[in-house]
Every structure is written in structure tokens, then in C-alpha cells.
Short mmCIF file of C-alpha atoms in Angstrom, two decimals:
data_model
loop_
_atom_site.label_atom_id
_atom_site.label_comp_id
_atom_site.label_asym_id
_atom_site.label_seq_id
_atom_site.Cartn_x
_atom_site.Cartn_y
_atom_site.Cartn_z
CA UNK A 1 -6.40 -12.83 -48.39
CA UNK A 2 -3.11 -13.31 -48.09
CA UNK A 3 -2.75 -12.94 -43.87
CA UNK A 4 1.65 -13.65 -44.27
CA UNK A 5 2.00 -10.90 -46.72
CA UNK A 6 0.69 -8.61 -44.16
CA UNK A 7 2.60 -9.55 -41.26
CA UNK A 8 5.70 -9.91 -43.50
CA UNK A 9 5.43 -6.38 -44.12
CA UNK A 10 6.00 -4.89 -40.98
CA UNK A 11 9.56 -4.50 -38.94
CA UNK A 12 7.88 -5.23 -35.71
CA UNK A 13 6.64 -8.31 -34.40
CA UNK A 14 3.63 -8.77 -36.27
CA UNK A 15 1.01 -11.89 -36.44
CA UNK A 16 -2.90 -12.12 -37.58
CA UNK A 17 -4.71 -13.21 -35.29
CA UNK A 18 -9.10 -14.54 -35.46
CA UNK A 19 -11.57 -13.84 -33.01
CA UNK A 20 -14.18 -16.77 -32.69
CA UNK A 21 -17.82 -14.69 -32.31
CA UNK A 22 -20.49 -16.62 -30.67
CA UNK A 23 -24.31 -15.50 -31.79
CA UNK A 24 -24.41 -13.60 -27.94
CA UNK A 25 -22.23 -11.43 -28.86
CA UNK A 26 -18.89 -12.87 -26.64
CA UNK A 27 -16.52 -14.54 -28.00
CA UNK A 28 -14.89 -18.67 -28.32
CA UNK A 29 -11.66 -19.49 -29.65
CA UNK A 30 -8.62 -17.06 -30.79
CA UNK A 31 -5.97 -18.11 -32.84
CA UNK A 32 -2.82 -17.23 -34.23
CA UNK A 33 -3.05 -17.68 -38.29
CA UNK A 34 0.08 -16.42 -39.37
CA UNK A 35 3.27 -14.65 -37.81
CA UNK A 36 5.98 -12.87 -39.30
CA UNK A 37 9.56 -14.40 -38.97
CA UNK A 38 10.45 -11.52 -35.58
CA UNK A 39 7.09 -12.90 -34.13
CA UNK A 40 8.11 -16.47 -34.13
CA UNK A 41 11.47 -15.88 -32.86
CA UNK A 42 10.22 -14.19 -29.68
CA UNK A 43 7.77 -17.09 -29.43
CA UNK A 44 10.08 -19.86 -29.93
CA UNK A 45 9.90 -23.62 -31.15
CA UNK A 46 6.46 -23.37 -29.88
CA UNK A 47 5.01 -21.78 -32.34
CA UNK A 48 2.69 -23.11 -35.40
CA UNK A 49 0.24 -21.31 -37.53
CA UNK A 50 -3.65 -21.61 -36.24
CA UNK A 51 -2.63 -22.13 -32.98
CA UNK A 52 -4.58 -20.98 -29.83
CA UNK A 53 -2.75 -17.96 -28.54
CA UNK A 54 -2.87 -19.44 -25.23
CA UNK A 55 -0.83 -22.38 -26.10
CA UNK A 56 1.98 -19.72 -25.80
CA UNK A 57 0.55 -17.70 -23.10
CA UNK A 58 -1.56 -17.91 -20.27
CA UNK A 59 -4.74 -16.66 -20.70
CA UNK A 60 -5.27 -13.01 -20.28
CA UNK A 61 -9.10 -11.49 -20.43
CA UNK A 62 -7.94 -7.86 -20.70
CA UNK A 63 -6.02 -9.18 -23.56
CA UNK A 64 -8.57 -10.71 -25.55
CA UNK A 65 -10.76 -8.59 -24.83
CA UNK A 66 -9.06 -5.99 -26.94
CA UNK A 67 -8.81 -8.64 -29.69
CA UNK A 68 -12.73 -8.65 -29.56
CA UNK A 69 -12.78 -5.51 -29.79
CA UNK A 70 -10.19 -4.87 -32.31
CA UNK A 71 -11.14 -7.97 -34.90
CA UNK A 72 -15.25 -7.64 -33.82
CA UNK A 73 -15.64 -4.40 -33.19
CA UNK A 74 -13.36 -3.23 -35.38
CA UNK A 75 -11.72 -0.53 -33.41
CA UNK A 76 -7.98 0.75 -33.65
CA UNK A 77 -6.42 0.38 -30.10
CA UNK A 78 -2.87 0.41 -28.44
CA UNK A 79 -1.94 0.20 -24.55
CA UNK A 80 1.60 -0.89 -23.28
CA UNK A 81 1.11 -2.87 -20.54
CA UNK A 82 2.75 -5.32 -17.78
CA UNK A 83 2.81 -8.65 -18.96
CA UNK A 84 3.49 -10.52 -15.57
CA UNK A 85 3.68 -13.78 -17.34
CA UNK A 86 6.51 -13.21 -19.51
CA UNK A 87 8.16 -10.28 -16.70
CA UNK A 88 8.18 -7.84 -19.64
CA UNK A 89 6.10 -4.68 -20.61
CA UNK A 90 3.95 -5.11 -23.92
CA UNK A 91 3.25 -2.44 -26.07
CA UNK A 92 0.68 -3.48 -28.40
CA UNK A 93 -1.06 -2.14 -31.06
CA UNK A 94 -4.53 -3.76 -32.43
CA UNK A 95 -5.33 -2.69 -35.94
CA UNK A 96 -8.38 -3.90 -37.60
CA UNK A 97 -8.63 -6.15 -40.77
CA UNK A 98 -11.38 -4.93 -42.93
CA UNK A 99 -14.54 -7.12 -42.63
CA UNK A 100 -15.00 -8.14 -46.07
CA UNK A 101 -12.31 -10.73 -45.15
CA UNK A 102 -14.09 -12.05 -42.25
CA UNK A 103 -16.71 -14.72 -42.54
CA UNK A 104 -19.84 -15.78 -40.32
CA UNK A 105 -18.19 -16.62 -37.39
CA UNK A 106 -14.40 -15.46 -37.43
CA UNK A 107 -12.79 -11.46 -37.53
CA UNK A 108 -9.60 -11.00 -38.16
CA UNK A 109 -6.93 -8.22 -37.13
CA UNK A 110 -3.33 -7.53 -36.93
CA UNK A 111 -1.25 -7.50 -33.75
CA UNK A 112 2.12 -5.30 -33.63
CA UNK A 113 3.97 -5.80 -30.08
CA UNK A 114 7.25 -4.57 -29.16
CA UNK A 115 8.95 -5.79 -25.36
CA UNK A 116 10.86 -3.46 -22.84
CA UNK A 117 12.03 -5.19 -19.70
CA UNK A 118 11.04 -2.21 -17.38
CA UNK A 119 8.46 0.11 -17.56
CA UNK A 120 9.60 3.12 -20.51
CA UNK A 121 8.45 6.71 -19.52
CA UNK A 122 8.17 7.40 -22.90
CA UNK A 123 5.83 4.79 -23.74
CA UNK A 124 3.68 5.22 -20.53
CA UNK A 125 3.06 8.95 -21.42
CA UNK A 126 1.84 8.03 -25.04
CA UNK A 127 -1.51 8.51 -24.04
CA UNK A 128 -4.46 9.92 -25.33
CA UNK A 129 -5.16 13.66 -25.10
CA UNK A 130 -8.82 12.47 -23.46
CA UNK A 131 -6.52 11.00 -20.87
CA UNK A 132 -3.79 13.27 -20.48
CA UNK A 133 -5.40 15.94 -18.67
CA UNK A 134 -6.89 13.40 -15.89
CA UNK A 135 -3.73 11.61 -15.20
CA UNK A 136 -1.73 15.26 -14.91
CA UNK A 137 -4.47 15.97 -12.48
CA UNK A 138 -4.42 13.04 -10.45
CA UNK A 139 -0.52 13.39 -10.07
CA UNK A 140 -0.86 17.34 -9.08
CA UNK A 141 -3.32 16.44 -6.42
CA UNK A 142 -1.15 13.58 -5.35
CA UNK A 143 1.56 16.25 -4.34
CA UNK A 144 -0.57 19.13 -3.69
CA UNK A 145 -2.21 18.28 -0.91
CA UNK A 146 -0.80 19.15 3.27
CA UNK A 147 -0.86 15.93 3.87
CA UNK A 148 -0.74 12.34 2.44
CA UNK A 149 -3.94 11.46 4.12
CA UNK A 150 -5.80 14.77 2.37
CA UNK A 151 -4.08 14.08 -0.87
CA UNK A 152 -5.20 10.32 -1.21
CA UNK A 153 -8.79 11.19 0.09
CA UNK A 154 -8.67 13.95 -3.12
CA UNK A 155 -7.45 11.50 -5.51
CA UNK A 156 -10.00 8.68 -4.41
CA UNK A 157 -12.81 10.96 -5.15
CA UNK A 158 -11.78 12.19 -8.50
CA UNK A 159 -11.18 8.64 -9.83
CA UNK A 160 -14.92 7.96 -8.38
CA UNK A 161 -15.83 11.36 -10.46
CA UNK A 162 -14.01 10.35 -13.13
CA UNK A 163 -15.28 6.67 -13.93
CA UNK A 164 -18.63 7.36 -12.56
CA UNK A 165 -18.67 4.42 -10.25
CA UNK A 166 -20.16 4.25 -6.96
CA UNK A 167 -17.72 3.53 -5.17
CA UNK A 168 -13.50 4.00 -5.68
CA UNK A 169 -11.20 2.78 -2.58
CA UNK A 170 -7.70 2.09 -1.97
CA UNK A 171 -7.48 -1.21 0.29
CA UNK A 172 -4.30 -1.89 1.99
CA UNK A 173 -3.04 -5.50 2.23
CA UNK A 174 -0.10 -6.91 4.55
CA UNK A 175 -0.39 -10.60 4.06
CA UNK A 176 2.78 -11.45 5.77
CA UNK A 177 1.12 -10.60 9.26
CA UNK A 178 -2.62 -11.41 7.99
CA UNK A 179 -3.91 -7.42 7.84
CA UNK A 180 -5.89 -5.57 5.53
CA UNK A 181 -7.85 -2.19 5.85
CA UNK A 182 -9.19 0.91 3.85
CA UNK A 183 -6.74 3.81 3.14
CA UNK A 184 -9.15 5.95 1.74
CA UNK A 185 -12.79 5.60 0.34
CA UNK A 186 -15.49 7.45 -1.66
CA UNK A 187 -18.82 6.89 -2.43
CA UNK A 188 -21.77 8.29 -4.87
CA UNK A 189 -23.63 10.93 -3.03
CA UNK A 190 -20.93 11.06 -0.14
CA UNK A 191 -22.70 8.08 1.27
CA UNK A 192 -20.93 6.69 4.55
CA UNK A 193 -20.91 2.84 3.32
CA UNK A 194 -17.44 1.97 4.50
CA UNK A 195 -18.26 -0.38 7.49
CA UNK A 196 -20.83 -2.10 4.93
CA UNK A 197 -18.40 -2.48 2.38
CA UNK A 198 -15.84 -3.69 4.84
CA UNK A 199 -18.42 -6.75 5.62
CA UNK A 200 -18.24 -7.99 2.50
CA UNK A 201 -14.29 -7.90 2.26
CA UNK A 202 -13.64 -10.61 4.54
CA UNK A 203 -10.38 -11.89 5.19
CA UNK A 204 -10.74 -14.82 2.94
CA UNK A 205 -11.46 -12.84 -0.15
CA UNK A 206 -9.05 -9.93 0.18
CA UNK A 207 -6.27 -12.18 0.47
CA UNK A 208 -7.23 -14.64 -2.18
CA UNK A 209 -7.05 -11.24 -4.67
CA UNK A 210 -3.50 -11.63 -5.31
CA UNK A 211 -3.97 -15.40 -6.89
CA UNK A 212 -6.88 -14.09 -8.58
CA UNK A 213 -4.70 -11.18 -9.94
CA UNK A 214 -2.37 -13.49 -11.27
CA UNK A 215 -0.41 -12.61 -14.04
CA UNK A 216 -3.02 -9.91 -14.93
CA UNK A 217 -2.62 -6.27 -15.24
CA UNK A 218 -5.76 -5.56 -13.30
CA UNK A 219 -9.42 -7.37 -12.90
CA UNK A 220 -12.25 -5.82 -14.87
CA UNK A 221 -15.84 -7.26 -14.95
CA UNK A 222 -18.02 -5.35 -16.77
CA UNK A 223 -21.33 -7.43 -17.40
CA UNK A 224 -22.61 -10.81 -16.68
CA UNK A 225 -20.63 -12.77 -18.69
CA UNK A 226 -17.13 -11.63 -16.99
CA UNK A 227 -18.92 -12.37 -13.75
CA UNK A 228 -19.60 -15.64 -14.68
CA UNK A 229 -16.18 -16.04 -15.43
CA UNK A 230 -14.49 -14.51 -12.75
CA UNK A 231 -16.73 -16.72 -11.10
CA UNK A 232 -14.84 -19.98 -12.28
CA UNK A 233 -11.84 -18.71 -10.88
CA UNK A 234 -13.11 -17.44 -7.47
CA UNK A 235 -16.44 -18.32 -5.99
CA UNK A 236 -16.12 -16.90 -2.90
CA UNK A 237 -15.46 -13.56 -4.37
CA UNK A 238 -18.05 -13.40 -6.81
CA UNK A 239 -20.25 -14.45 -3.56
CA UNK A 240 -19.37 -11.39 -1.53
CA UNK A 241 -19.63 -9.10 -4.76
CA UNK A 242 -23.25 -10.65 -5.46
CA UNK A 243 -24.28 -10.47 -1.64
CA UNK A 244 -22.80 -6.62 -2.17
CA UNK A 245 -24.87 -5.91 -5.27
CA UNK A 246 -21.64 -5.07 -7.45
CA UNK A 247 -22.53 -5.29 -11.01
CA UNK A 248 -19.28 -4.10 -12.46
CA UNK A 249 -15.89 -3.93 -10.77
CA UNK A 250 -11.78 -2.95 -11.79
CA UNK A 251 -9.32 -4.16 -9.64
CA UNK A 252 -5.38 -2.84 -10.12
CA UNK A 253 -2.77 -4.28 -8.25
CA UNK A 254 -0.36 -1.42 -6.34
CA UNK A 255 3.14 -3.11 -6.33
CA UNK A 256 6.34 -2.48 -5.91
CA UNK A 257 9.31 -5.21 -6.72
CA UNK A 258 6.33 -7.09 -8.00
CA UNK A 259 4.73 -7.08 -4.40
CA UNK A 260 1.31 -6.31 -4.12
CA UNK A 261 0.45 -3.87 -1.33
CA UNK A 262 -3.05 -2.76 -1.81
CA UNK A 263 -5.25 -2.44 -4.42
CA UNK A 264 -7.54 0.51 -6.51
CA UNK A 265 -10.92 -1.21 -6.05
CA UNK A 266 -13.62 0.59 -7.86
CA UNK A 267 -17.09 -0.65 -8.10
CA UNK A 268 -20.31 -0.09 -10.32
CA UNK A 269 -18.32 2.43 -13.26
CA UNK A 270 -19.57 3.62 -16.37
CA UNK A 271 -18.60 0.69 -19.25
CA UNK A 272 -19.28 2.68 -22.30
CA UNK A 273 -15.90 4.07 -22.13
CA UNK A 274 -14.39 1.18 -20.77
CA UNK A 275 -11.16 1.40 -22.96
CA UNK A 276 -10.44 4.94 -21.80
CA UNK A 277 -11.10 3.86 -18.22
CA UNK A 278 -8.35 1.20 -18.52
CA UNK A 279 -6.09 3.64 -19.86
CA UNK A 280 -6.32 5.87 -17.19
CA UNK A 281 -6.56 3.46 -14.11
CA UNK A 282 -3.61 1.45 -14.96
CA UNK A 283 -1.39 4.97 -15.53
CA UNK A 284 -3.21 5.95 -12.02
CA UNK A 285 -2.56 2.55 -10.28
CA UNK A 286 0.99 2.96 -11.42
CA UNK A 287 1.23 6.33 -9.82
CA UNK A 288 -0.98 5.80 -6.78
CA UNK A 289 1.87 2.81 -6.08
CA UNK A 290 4.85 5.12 -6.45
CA UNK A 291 3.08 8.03 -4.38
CA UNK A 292 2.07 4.92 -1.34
CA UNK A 293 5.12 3.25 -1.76
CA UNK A 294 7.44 6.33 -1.27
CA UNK A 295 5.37 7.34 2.17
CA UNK A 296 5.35 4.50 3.69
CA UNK A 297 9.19 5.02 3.20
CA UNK A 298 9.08 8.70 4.39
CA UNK A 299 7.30 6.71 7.39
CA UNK A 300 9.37 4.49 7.85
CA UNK A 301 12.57 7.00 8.21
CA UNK A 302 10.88 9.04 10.47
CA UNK A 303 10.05 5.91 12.46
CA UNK A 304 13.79 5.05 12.95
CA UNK A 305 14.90 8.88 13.34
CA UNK A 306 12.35 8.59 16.74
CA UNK A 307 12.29 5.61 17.95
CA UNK A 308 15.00 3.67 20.09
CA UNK A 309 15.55 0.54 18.10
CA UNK A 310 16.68 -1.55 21.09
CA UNK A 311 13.87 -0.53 23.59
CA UNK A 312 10.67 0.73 21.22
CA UNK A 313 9.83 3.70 22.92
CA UNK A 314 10.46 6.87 21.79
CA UNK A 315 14.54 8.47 21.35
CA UNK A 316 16.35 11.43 22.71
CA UNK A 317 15.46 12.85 19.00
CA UNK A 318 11.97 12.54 19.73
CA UNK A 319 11.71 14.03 23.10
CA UNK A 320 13.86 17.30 21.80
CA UNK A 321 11.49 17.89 19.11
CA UNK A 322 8.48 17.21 21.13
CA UNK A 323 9.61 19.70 23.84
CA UNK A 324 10.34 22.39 21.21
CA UNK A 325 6.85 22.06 19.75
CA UNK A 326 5.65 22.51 22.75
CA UNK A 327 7.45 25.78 23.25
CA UNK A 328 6.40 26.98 20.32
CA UNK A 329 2.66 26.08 20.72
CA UNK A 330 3.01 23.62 17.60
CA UNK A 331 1.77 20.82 19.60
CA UNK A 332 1.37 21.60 23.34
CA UNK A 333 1.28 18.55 26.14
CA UNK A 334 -2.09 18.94 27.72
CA UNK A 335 -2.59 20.26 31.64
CA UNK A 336 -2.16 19.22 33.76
CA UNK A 337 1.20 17.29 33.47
CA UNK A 338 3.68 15.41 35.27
CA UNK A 339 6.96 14.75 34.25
CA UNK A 340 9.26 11.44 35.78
CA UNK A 341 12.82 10.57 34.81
CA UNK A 342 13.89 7.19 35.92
CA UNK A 343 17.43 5.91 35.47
CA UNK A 344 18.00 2.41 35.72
CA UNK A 345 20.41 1.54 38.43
CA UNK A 346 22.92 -1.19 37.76
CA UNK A 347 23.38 -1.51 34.22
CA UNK A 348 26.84 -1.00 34.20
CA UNK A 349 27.24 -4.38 36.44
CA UNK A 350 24.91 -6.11 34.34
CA UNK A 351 27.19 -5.60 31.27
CA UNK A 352 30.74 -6.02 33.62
CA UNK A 353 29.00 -9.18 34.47
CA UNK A 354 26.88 -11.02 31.53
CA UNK A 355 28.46 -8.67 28.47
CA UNK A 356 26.27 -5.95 26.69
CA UNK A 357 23.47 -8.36 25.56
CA UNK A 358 22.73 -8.96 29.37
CA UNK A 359 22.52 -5.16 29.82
CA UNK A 360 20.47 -4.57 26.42
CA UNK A 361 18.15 -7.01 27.90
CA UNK A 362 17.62 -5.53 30.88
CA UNK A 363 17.28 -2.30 29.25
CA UNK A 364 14.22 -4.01 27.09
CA UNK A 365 12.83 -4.68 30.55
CA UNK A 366 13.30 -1.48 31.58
CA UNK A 367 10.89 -0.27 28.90
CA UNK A 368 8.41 -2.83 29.05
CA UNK A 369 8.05 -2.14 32.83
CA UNK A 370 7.54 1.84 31.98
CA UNK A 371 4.80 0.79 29.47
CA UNK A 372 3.24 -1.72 32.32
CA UNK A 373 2.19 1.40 34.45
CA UNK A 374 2.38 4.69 31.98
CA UNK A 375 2.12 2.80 28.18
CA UNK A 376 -0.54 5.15 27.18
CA UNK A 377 1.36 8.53 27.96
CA UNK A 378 4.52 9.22 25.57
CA UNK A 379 7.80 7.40 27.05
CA UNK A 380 11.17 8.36 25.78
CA UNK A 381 14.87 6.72 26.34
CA UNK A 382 16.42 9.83 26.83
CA UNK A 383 20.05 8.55 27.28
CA UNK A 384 22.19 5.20 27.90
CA UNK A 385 20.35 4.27 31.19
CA UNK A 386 18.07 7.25 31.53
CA UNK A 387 14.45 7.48 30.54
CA UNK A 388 12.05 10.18 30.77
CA UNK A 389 7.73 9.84 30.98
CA UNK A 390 5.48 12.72 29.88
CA UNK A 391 2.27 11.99 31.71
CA UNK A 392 -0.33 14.57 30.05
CA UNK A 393 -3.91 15.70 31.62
CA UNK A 394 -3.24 14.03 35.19
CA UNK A 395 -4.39 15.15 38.35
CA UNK A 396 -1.59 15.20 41.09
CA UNK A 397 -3.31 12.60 42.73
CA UNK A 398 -3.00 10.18 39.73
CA UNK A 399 0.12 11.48 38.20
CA UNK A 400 1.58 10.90 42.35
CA UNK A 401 -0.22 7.16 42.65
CA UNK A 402 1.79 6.26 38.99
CA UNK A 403 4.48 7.22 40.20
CA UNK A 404 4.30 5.00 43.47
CA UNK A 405 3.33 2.00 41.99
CA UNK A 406 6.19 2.48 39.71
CA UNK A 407 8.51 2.52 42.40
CA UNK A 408 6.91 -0.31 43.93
CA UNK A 409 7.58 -2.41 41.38
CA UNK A 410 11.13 -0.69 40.84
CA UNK A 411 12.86 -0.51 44.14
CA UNK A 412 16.09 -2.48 45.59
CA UNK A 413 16.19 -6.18 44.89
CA UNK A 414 13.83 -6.09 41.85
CA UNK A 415 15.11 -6.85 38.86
CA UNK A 416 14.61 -3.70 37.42
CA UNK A 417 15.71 -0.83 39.66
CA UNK A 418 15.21 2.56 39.28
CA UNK A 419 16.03 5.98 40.82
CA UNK A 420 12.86 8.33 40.27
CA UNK A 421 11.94 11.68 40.18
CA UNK A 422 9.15 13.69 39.29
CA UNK A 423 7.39 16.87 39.30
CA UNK A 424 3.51 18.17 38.18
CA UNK A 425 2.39 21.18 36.98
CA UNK A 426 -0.66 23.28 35.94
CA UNK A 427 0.90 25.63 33.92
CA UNK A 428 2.15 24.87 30.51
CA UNK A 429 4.72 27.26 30.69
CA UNK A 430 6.40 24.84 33.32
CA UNK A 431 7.32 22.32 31.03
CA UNK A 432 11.06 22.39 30.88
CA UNK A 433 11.10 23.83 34.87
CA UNK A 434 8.99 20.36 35.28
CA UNK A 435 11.61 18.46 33.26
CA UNK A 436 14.47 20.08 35.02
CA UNK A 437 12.69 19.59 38.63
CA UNK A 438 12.64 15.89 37.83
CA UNK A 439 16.02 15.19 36.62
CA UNK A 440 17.52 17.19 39.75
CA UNK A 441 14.94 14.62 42.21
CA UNK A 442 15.94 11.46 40.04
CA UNK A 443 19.61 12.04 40.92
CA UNK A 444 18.96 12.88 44.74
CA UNK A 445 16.84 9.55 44.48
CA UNK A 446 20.25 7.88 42.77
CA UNK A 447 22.47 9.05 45.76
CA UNK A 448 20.63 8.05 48.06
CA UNK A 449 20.62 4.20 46.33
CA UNK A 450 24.04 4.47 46.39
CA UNK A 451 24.68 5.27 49.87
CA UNK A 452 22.60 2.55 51.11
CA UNK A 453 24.39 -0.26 48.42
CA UNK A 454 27.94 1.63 48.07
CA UNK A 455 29.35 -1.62 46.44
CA UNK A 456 26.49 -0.83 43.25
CA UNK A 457 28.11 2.34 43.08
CA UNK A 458 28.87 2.93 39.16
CA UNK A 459 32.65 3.61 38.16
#
């Protein structure tokens, strides 16, 4: 047959490629027998007819294993793809050579690729109408949910449903400070496996998933033989998955900027449809990335809309909103509460005398000396020098010994000094009246610092 007409005749970038079979069924050596003129252009001076297609590329199992299945099998497949290795997206299309032109041991078919350098919308939605109606699904429940928590939890569960494993979980990583942990989890039968799961996802394998990942798309073992392999490439791994009883696994990186931040792990799945499954995980994975990636965002900006950036603990911002839900019965503070407002005496010397980082230090000491004594009840900087303690479910007698050790450790000559007030309460109602009660004691406490050390007196 003549294998350059063929790939002559096409506009894309075109080449024939063989499929070693072995008698087992798998598969040895596959080559590159002819290219048209686009094809070699893209490939460079590198390029020579009957060459390995890994002399060009790094190896890629997904990859060949649709060349199996195209030039063996003989099945008609596309998928557009991240190809890490080259840091473009591939979309490929696998069309069958008929087998009367294939002899004992080698299959032939013809590969069509295009290249886009980011991910095309177009492209990614060319999917099949079997798995069109599971990806619209998974990205309603990803937004119809309360709650991020309840909407990940409902998407974990229906890509367990949906690829009939035993197990589907998103696993966060944070390799930069060494962390790793479950986001969500489900398992066949609603089983409660997590912690046993979690045993076998020591730190040394999670974080040796990202070399492992590589320039693929996503890990997928599906019988013996890819065990064996992935076993070549990671011992330790295939260890924990053999200790674990995993006979079949997918693992999809969730990125962003090309930095992995978790993971779809999904264990035990249904491999008759295993081309469909990879159709819909990667679209999902590539959603489920977005959807994580733009919370922890969301997060993030409500982290820095309540929290003092200098100090830690909790802004003015904060405290507002926190008192109005408590008005409102949105979130009420517990009875019985205290309330103490402590203003730090002497900053303004401290930054007349060693500048404002002297008095922003002092003011981090301030903090760290309110968490010391009260760092499990909600502490907010309130103002320049001013910060204000909500001390819920207290009885006066341990809501008044805090506030005496506090002062203890805060009084004349220490190197944090505050004036104090406070006031308790049984009623919820009393909140604010509590608040107001404090802030009225706090500045009797401050006049009376001053009148004793006049020369501290603020200007």
C-alpha cells in the first residue's frame, strides 16, 4: 500500500503510523512509516521514516494506547488533549487502516493532529453526545450547590456513579509547605474508608505524583500490565496501591499556570468504557480545577477583606459584620459572654522614637500577647492601637481571671502595656451594651495610666 499517498492527501498534519502486537495481546514497538510534508515540518530535522515515535517525543501511555486501539483494535477515535511535553494542546484524530494491509505482527492507522497553544473552547466541547449530558451535569452541580463544600461532595459522588469505581476523591496537595489532605471523598455503598485510604497515601507517595504525572495528561492503569509498568516508574506507589487492593486507578492532575494543586483520584472503575471515561474525566478535571482554583481565590479575598495584615487577627471589617450577624440572629456569640477592649498605651512614642516599623512591631506583640491568654476566642484590631476580644460561653469567674492575667502580663513597665476594660453578660441582647460598657472602662483605665505617667501622655 502506498502509506505517503495517504498522508499526502490530507491538509493537516498527517503520518502512518504501526503498532507492534505481541501474542498477549499488548503491544512492542510503534513507529512512524511515513509523514506528510506539514507533519515533518512541525517535527523538524529530526524526523526520518520508520522511526520510533518516541525518538521525537517522550513517551506517552495514554497516547499509545489509543494507537493500540486505533491500528489493533481498529476503532475510530479523537480527543484534544494537553501535551505537557511540547506546552501545546493536541487534537488528534486516530483513523483506522483497513486490516488487509496489516500483517502478523504490525497494524497500521493514520494520525491527523492539529496544535493550539491554549486550551480552545470550541474544541473542548466537541464531545460526544454520550458525554455531553454528564459533563453539563457535573458543571450545574458545581454551581448549584449552597456551598462549595456541598457542591464538591455532589460532584465526587456522581463521578463515583458515573465510572462505577469504588472509590472517587479529590486530594489536595501544597508541596511548598509539605501538606496534603482529602477535599472530598466517596465510596461504593457509602462506606466510611477515608482514614484507611488516607494510610496508604503517605507523604512519600502523594508527593512523588507530580514526577510520576510528568508530562502526562492523567495516569490510567487499567489491568496488570499498566501496573507493571507504572511499577517501573514508581515502586513505592504501586506498593501502597497493592497493599490497598487497587486493581485499576485514573489519576488527573488539577492545575492552574501548570501547577498542580490536587488531584481526581478514582480507584477500581469500570474499563469497558475506558475511552468514554477518559473523555469525560479529563473535561471534569479541567472543570473541577477552574471551580477549586476560583474558591480558593474567593477565599483568599475574603481572607484579606477580614483579617489585619500586619497583626493576623481579625479587622475592624470583621468585627462589624460579626456584630451585625449577631443582631440579626445569623450567627449569635454564645452565653455567656464577655467582652474586653484593650488599647495599647505608648505606641505613638514607639514610632516618635524608633520610626513606624518599631511601632508595627510592637503592635505584632500586641497581638501575639492577646492570643497568649484568649487565642481560642475571636480577637479583632479594631482601630490603630485599639483591639477588642469576644470571649464566648465564659463564666464570670473565668471571663474575670482572663482578664487579670492579661493585665498582669500588660501593666506599666512591660513591654506591652495596655489600658483594659471589660464587661460580661448573660443575655444576648447585651451584646453591643457589653461592647459599649467596655470601651467606656478601657478609657477610664487609659486616664488613669496617664495621670500616674503624665510624660506618656499621647499628643
Amino acid at each position: 500500500m502506498d502509506f505517503q499517498k495517504i498522508v499526502d492527501a490530507n491538509e493537516l498534519a498527517a503520518a502512518v503510523l504501526s503498532v507492534e502486537k505481541k501474542p498477549d495481546g499488548h503491544y512492542r514497538e510503534i513507529r512512524i512509516v511515513r509523514a506528510n510534508s506539514l507533519y515533518k515540518k512541525i517535527m523538524g530535522n529530526g524526523y526520518h521514516d520508520g522511526m520510533l515515535y518516541s525518538e521525537l517525543i517522550p513517551v506517552e501511555k495514554n497516547f499509545e494506547d489509543f494507537c493500540y486501539r486505533s491500528a489493533v483494535l481498529k476503532q475510530h477515535l479523537h480527543a484534544y488533549v494537553e501535551t505537557k511535553a511540547l506546552d501545546v494542546w493536541t487534537d488528534g484524530t486516530y483513523i483506522p487502516l483497513s486490516s488487509k494491509y496489516d500483517t502478523d505482527n504490525l497494524c497500521y492507522f493514520l494520525f491527523l493532529f492539529e496544535f493550539t497553544k491554549r486550551p480552545d473552547a470550541k474544541r473542548l466541547a466537541d464531545i460526544s453526545m454520550e458525554i455531553a449530558p454528564l459533563v453539563i451535569q457535573t458543571c450545574i452541580n458545581l454551581r448549584n450547590a449552597d456551598n462549595f463544600t456541598e457542591s464538591m461532595n455532589t460532584v465526587i459522588c456522581d463521578i463515583r456513579e458515573k465510572t462505577e469505581a469504588f472509590c472517587s476523591s479529590i486530594i489536595m496537595i501544597d508541596k511548598e509547605h509539605k501538606k496534603y489532605a482529602p477535599l472530598c471523598t466517596s465510596f461504593k455503598n457509602d462506606a466510611r474508608l477515608e482514614d484507611e485510604m488516607m494510610k496508604h497515601l503517605t507523604p512519600e507517595v502523594v508527593f512523588s505524583w507530580e514526577e510520576t504525572i510528568g508530562n502526562h495528561d492523567c495516569i490510567i492503569v487499567k489491568n496488570e500490565h499498566d501496573m507493571e509498568e507504572l511499577e517501573k516508574i514508581n515502586p513505592l506507589w504501586v506498593k501502597s496501591l497493592k497493599a490497598a487492593k487497587v486493581n485499576s486507578l485514573v489519576l488527573a492532575p488539577l492545575q492552574q499556570k501548570k501547577k498542580i494543586f490536587g488531584v481526581l483520584f478514582i480507584t477500581d472503575f469500570n474499563i469497558d468504557n475506558l475511552i468514554t471515561l477518559k473523555e469525560f474525566i479529563k473535561l471534569t478535571a479541567f472543570f473541577l480545577s477552574s471551580e477549586i482554583a476560583n474558591n480558593e481565590l474567593m477565599e483568599q479575598l475574603e481572607y484579606l477583606s477580614n483579617i489585619d495584615t500586619l497583626t493576623g487577627v481579625r479587622n475592624r471589617n470583621s468585627m462589624n459584620v460579626r456584630v451585625d450577624w449577631h443582631v440579626k440572629n445569623k450567627n449569635i456569640v454564645k452565653t455567656p459572654f464577655g467582652i474586653i477592649f484593650a488599647d495599647l498605651n505608648g505606641l505613638k512614642q514607639c514610632n516618635d522614637n524608633g520610626g513606624h516599623a518599631a511601632g508595627d512591631k510592637l503592635l505584632i506583640k500586641s497581638a501575639r500577647l492577646l492570643e497568649k491568654h484568649l487565642g481560642k476566642y475571636e480577637i479583632y484590631r479594631a482601630g490603630g492601637d485599639e483591639f477588642v476580644v469576644i470571649v464566648s460561653e465564659c463564666t464570670k469567674d473565668f471571663f474575670d481571671k482572663k482578664v487579670e492575667e492579661l493585665k498582669a502580663e500588660s501593666g506599666y513597665g512591660a513591654e506591652v502595656c495596655f489600658a483594659i476594660g471589660s464587661d460580661w453578660s448573660t443575655n444576648k441582647d447585651d451584646l453591643r451594651l457589653c461592647m459599649h460598657n467596655a470601651d467606656e472602662a478601657m478609657y477610664a483605665d487609659k486616664s488613669k495610666y496617664y495621670e500616674k505617667h503624665p510624660k506618656e501622655r499621647r499628643r
